[in-house]
mmCIF file of C-alpha atoms in Angstrom:
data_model
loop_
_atom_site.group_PDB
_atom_site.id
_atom_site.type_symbol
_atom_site.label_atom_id
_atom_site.label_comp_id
_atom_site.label_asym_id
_atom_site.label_seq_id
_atom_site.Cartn_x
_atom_site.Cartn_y
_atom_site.Cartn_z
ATOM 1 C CA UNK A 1 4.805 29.530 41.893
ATOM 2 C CA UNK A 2 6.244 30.543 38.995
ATOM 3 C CA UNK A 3 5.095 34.075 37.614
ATOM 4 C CA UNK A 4 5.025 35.827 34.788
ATOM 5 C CA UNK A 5 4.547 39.839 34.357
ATOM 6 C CA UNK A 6 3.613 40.363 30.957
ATOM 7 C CA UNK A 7 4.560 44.575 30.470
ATOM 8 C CA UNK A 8 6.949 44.411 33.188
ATOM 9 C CA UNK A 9 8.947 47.188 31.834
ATOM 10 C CA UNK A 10 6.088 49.880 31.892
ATOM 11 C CA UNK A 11 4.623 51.687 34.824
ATOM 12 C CA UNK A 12 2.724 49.277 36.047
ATOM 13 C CA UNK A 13 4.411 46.202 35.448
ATOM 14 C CA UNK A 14 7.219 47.782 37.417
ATOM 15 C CA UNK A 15 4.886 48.329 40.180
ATOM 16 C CA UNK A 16 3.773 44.548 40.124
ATOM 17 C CA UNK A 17 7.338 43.447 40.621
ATOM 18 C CA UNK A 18 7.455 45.554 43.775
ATOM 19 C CA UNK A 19 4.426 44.644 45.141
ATOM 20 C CA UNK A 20 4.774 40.950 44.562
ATOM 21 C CA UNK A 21 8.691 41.536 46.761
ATOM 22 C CA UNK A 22 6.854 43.423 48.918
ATOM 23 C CA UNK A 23 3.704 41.528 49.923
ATOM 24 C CA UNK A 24 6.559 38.032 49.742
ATOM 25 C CA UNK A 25 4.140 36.497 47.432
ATOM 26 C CA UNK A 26 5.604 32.867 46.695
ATOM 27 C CA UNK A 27 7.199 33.638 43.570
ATOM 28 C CA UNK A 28 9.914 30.287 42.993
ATOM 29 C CA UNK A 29 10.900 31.623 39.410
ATOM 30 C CA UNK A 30 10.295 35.332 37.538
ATOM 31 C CA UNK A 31 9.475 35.589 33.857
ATOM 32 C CA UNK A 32 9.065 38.770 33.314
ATOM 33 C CA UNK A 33 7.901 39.548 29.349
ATOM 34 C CA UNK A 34 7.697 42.406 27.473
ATOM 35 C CA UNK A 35 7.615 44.069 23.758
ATOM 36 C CA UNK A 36 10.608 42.707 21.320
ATOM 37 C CA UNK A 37 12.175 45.694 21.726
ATOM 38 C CA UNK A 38 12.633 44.895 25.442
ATOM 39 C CA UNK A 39 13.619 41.673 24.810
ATOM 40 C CA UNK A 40 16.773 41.091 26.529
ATOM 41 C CA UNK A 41 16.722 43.934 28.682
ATOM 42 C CA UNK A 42 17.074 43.472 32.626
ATOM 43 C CA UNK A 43 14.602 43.973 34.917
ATOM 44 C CA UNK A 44 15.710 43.782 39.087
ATOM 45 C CA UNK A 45 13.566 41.242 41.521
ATOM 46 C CA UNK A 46 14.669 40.987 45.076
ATOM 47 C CA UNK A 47 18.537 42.310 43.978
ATOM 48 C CA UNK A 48 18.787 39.845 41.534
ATOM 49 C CA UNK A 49 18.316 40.444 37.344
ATOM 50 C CA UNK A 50 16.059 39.135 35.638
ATOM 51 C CA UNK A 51 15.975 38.989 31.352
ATOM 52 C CA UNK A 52 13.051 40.076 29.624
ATOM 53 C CA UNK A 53 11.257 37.058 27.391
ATOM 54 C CA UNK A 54 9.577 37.436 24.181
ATOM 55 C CA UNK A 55 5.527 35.855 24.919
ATOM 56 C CA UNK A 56 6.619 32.373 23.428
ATOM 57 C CA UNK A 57 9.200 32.007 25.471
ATOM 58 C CA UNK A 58 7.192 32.621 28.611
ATOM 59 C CA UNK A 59 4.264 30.171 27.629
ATOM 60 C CA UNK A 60 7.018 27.483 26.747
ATOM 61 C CA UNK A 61 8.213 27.873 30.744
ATOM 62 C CA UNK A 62 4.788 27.188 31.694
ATOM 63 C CA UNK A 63 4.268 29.867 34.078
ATOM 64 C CA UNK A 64 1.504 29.266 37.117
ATOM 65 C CA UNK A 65 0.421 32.964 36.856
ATOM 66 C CA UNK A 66 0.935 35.245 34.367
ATOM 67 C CA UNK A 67 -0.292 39.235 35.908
ATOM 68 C CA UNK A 68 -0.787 41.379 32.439
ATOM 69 C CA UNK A 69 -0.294 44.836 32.141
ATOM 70 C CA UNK A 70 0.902 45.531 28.519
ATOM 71 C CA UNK A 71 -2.320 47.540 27.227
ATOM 72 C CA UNK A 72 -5.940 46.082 25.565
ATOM 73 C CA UNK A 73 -4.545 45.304 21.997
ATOM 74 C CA UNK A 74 -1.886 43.178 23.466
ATOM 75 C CA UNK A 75 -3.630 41.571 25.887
ATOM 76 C CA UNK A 76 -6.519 40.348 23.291
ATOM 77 C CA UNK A 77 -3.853 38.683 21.229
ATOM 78 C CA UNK A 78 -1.738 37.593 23.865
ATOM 79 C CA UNK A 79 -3.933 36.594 27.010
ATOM 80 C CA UNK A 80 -5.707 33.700 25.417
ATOM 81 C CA UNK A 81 -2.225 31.976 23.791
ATOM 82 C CA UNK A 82 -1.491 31.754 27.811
ATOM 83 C CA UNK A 83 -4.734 30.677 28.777
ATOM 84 C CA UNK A 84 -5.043 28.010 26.192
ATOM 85 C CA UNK A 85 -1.911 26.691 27.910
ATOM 86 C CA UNK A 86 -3.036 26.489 31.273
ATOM 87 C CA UNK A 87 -2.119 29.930 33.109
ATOM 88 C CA UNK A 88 -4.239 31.586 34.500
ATOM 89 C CA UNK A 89 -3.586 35.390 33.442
ATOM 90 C CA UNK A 90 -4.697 38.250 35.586
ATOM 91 C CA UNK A 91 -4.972 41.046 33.107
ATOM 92 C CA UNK A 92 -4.708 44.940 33.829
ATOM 93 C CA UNK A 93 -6.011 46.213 30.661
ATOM 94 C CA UNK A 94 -9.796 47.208 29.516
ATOM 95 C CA UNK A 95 -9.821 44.361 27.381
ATOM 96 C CA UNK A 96 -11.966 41.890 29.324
ATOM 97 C CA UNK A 97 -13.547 43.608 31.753
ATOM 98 C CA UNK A 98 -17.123 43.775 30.200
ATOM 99 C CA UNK A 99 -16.711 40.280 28.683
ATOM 100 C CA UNK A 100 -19.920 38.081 29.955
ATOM 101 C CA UNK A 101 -17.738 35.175 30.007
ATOM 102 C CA UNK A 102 -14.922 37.059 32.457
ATOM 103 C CA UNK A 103 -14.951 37.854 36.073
ATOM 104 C CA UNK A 104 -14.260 41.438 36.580
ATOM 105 C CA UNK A 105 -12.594 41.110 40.844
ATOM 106 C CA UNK A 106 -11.727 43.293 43.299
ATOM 107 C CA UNK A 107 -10.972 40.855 46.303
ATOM 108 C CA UNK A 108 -12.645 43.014 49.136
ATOM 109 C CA UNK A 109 -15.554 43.068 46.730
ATOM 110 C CA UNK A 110 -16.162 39.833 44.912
ATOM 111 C CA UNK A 111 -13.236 37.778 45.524
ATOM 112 C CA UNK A 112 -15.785 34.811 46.074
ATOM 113 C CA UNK A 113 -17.287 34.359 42.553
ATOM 114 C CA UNK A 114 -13.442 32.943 41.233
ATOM 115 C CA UNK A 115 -12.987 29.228 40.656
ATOM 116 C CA UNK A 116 -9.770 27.340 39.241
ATOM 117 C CA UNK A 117 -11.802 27.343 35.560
ATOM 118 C CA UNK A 118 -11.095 31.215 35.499
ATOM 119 C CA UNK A 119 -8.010 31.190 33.218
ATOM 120 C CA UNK A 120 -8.488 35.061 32.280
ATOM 121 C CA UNK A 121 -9.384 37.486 35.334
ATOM 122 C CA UNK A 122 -9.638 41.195 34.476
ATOM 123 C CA UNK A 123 -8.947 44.047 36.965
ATOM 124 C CA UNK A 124 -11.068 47.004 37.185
ATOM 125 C CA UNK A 125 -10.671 50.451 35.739
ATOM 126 C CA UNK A 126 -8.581 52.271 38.790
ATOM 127 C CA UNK A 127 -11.127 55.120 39.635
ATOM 128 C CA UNK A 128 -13.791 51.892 39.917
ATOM 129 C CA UNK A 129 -11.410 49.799 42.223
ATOM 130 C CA UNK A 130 -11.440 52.471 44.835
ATOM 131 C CA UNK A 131 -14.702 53.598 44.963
ATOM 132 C CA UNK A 132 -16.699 50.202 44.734
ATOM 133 C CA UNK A 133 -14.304 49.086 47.607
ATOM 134 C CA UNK A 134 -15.911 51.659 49.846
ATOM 135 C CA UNK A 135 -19.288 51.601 48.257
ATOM 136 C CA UNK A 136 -19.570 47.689 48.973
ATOM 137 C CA UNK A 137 -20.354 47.261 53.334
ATOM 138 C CA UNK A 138 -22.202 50.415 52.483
ATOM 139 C CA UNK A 139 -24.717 48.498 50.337
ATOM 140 C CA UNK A 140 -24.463 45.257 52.101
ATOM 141 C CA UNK A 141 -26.139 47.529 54.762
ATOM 142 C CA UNK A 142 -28.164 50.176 53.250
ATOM 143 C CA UNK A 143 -28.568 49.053 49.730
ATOM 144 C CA UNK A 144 -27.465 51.606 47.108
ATOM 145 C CA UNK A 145 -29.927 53.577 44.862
ATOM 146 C CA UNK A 146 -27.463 55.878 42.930
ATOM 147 C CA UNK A 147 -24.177 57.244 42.795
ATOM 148 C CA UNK A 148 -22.699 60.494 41.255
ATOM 149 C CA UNK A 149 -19.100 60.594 41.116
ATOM 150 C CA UNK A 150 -16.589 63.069 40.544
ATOM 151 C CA UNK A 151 -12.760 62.535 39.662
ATOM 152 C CA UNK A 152 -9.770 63.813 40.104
ATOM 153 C CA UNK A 153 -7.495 61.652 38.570
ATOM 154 C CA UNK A 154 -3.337 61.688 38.527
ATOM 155 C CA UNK A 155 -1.345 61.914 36.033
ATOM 156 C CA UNK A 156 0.371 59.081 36.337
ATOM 157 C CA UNK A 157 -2.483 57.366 35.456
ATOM 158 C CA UNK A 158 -1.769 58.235 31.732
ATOM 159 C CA UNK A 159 1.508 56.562 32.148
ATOM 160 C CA UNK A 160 5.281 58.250 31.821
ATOM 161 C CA UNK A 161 4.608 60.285 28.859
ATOM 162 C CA UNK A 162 2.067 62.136 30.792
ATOM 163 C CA UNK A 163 4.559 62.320 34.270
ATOM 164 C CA UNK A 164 7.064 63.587 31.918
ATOM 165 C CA UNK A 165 4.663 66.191 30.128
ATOM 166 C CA UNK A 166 3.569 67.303 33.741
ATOM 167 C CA UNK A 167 7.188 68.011 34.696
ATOM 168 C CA UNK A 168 8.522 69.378 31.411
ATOM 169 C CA UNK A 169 6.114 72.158 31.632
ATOM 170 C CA UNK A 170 6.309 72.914 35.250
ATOM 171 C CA UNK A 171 9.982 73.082 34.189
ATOM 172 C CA UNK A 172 9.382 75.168 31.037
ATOM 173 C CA UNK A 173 10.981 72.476 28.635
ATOM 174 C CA UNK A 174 9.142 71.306 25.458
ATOM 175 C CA UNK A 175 8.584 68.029 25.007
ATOM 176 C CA UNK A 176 6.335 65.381 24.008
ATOM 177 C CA UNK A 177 2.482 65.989 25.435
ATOM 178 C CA UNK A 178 0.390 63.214 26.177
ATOM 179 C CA UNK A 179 -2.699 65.265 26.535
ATOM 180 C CA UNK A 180 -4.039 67.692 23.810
ATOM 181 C CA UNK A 181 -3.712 70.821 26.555
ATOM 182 C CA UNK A 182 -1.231 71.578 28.985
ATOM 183 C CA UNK A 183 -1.970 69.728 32.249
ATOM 184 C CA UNK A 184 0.161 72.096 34.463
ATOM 185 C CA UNK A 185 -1.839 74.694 36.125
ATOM 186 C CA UNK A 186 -4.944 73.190 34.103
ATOM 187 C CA UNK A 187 -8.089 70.493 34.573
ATOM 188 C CA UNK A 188 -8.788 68.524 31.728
ATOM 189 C CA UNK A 189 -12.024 66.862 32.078
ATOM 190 C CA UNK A 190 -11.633 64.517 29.634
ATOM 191 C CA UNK A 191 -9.993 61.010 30.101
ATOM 192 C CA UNK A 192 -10.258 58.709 27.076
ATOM 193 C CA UNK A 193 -11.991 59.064 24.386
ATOM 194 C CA UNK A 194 -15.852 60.408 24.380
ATOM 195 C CA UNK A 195 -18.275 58.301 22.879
ATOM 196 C CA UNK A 196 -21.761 58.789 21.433
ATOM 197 C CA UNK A 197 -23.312 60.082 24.335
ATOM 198 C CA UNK A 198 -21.142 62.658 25.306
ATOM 199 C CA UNK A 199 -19.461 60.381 28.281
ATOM 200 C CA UNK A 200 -16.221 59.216 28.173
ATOM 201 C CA UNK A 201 -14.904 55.444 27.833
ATOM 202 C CA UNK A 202 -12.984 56.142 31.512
ATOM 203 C CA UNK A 203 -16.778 57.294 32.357
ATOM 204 C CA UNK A 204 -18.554 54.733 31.302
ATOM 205 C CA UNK A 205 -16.131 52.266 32.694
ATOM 206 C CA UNK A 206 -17.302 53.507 36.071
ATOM 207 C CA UNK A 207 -20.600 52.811 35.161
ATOM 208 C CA UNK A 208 -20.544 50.208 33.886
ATOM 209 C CA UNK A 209 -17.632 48.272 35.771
ATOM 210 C CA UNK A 210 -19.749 48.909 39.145
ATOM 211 C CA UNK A 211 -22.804 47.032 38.086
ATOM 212 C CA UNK A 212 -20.841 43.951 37.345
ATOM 213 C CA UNK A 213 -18.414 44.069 40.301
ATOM 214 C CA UNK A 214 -21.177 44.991 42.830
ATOM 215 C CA UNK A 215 -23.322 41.991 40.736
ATOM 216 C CA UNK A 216 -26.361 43.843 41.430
ATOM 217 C CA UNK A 217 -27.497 45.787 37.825
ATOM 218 C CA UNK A 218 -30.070 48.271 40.004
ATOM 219 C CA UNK A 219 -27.414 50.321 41.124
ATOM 220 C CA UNK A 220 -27.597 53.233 39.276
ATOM 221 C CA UNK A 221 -24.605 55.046 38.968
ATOM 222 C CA UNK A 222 -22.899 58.632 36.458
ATOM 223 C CA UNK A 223 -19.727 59.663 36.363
ATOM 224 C CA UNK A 224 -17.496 62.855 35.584
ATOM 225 C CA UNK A 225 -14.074 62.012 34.872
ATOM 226 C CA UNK A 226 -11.208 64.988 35.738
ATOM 227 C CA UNK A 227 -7.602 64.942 35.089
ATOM 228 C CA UNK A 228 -5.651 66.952 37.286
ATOM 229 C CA UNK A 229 -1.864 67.700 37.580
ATOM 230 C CA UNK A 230 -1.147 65.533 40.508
ATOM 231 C CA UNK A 231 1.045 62.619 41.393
ATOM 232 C CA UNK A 232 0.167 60.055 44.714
ATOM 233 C CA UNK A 233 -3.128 59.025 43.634
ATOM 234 C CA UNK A 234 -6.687 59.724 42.105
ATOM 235 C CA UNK A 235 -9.526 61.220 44.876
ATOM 236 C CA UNK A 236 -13.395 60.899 44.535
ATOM 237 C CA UNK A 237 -16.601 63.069 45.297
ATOM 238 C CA UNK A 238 -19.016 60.464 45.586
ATOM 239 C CA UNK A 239 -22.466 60.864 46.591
ATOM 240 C CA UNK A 240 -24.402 58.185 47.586
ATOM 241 C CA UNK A 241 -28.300 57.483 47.926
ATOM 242 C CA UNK A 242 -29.225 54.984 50.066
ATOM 243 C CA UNK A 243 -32.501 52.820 50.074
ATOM 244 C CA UNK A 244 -32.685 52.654 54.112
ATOM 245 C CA UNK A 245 -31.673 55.486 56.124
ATOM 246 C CA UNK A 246 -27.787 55.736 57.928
ATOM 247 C CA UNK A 247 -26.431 56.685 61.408
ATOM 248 C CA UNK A 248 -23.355 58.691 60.744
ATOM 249 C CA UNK A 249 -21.587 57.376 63.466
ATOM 250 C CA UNK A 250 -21.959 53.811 62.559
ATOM 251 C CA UNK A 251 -21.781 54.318 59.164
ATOM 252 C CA UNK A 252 -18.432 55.344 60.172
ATOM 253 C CA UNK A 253 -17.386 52.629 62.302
ATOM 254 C CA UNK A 254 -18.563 50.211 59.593
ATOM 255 C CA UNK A 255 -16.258 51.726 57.232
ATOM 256 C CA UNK A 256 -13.591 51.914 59.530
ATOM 257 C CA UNK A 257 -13.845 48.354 60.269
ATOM 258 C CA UNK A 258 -14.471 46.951 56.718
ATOM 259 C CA UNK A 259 -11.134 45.461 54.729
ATOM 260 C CA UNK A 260 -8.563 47.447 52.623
ATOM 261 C CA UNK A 261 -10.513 50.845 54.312
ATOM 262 C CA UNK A 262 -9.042 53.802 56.226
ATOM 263 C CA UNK A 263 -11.198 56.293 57.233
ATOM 264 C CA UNK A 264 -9.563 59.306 57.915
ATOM 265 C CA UNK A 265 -12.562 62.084 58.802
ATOM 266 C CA UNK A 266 -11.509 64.718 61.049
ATOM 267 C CA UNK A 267 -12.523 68.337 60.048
ATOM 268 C CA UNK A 268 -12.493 69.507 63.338
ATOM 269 C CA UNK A 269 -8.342 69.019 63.294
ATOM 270 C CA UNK A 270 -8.049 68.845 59.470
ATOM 271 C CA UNK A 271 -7.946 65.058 58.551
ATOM 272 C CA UNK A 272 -8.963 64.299 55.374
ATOM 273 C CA UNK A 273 -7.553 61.766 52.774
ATOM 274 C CA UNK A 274 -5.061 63.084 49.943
ATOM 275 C CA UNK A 275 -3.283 61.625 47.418
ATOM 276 C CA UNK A 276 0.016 62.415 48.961
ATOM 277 C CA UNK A 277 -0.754 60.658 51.915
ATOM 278 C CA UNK A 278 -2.265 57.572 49.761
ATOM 279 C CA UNK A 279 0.923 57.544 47.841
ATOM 280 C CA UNK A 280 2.844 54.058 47.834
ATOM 281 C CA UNK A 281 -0.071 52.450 50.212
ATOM 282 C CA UNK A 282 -2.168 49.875 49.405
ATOM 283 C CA UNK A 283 -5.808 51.107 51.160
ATOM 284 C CA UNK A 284 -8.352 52.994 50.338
ATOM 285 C CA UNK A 285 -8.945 56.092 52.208
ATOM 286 C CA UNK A 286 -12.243 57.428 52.935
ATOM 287 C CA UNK A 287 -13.471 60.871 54.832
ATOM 288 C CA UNK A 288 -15.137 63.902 54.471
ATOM 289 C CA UNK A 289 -18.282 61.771 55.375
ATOM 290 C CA UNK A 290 -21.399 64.351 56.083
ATOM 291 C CA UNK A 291 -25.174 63.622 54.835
ATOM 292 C CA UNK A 292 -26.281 65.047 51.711
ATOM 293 C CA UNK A 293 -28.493 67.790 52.899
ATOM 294 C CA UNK A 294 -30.957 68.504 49.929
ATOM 295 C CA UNK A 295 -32.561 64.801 50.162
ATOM 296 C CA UNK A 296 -32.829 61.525 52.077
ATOM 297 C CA UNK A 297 -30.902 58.883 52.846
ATOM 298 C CA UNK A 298 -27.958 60.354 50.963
ATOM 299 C CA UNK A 299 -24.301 60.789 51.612
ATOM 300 C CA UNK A 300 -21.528 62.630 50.154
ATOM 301 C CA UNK A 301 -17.828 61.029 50.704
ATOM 302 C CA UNK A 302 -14.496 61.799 49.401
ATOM 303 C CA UNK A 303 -12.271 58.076 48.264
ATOM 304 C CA UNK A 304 -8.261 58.781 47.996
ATOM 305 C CA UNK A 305 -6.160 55.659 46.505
ATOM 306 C CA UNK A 306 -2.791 55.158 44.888
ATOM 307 C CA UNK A 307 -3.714 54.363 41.266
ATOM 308 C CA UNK A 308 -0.565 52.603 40.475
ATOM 309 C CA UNK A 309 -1.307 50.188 43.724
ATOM 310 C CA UNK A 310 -4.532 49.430 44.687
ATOM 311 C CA UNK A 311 -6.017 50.617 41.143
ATOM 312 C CA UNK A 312 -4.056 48.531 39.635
ATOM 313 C CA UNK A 313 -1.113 46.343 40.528
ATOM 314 C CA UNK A 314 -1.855 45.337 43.844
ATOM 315 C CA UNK A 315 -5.386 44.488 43.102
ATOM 316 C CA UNK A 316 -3.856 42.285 40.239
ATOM 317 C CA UNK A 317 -1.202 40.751 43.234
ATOM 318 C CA UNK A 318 -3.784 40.473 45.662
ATOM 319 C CA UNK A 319 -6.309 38.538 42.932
ATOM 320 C CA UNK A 320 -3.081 36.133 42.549
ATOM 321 C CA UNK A 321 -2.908 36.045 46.474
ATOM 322 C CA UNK A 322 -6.814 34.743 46.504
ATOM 323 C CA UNK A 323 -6.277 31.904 43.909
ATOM 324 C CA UNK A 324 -3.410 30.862 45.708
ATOM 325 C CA UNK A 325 -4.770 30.876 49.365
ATOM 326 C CA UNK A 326 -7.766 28.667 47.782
ATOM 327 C CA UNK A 327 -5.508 26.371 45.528
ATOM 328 C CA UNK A 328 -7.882 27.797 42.412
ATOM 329 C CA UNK A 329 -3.927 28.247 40.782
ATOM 330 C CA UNK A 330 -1.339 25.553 40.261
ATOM 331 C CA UNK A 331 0.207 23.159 43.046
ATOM 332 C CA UNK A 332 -1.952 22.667 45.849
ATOM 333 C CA UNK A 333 -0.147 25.427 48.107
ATOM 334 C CA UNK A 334 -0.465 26.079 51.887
ATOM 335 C CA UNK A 335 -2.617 29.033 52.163
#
């Protein structure tokens, strides 16, 4: 396979390389691309250096797989030049996600509806990935009504200007802010920009982004967005109305037992999922599971995952993993 990471100098695309090393995806050649000013620079696979392409350059080697994570503006201008050429792109941005004509995957969810025609895949918004993972054996089983979810999202998230911002003031040094407030000591409940109806874009991503993952437009579902000064990984209050009534136990042991879940619920010795313990894993981690008292068939849960990883750049990997394992991507490979 050869693979292309299109942003691999960013946050991210940094993460992709090590998750592709680490999960031994079948990588036989590394292109890794990035802005002109990159061009040139080294990036490290497996020990071994790797130069950074301009796009051209990367569509001329004819790449099986190119995994995208250089922002929407890019990726609309540069996604379809790789496409037209035969790669199938995986791309990390918001830029396709709500396109009709694009599936929007997360493999634990709706891995099935790819074929080997799908030459631009988009990955979900991170804060969606991890909740509609858990949300989906819960409505296989007890269909889902509505959801009202809370964030509380990391900074890294934002990307390094916002790490650096986060330390800089926890250190007392000036610097460049990539939020409008100080995110030390503060909550900013505001990610992206608002739009018309008071919501944010990150918001309505949620909203939206669930419908079309979970294919099922019924599911009703708002969203409050949160930016807090952590690093590890975003968490989620989610509460959850079902159509047919639950056991908690089994409700439980059907989380426990679905893929890419760990439920980790036990108040009694205080076990609950936090994003320092979700840091650098792949799963989503799921607790604080009690019934929502106030009305029926309703639960209230609490979703930690590592943003950088499963919101993002292993979800992209594992998408890449899929096609391969059911030859939907170049050779005909062993599964």
């Amino acid at each position: 396979m050869k693979v292309a990471v299109v942003g691999a100098t960013g946050l991210v695309g940094t993460k992709m390389l090590q998750i592709l090393e680490e999960r031994n995806f079948p990588v036989t050649e590394l292109i890794p691309v990035a802005s002109a000013k990159s061009v040139g620079k080294e990036v490290i696979y497996k020990g071994k250096p790797y130069k950074v392409v301009a796009v051209e350059d990367a569509i001329k080697q004819k790449p099986d797989i190119a995994l995208f994570s250089a922002g929407g503006s890019t990726s609309l201008e540069q996604a379809p030049l790789f496409a037209e050429a035969g790669i199938t792109v995986i791309d990390n941005s918001s830029a396709w996600r709500m396109d009709p004509t694009k599936k929007l995957v997360v493999p634990e969810v709706n891995a099935d509806v790819l074929t080997a025609e799908d030459k631009i895949i988009a990955n979900p918004n991170c804060s969606t990935i991890q909740m509609v993972v858990a949300l989906k054996p819960l409505h296989d089983k007890y269909k889902i009504k509505r959801v009202v979810v809370s964030t509380y999202q990391s900074v890294t998230g934002t990307g390094v200007k916002a790490v650096d911002q986060l330390f800089n003031e926890r250190k007392g040094i000036e610097g460049p802010m990539a939020y409008p407030y100080q995110i030390d000591l503060n909550v900013l409940p505001h990610i992206d920009v608002f739009t018309e109806n008071g919501y944010t874009k990150e918001e309505m991503k949620m909203i939206k982004e669930t419908k079309k993952i979970m294919g099922d437009d019924s599911i009703r579902v708002t969203a409050t967005t949160v930016r807090i000064p952590v690093m590890g990984g975003h968490s989620e209050s989610v509460n959850i109305e079902f159509e047919k009534d639950f056991d908690l136990d089994e409700l439980r042991t059907l989380l426990s037992e679905s893929p890419g879940i760990i439920v980790v619920d036990d108040v009694a010795n205080l076990k609950y999922p936090m994003p320092l313990d979700a840091h650098e894993k792949d799963d989503v981690f799921v607790g604080r599971l009690r019934r929502d008292e106030t009305q029926e068939n309703t639960l209230n849960a609490w979703i930690v995952s590592d943003n950088l990883r499963k919101g993002a750049a292993t979800n992209a990997v594992q998408i890449a993993e899929y096609l391969v394992a059911n030859h939907l991507v170049g050779q005909a490979v062993e599964a």
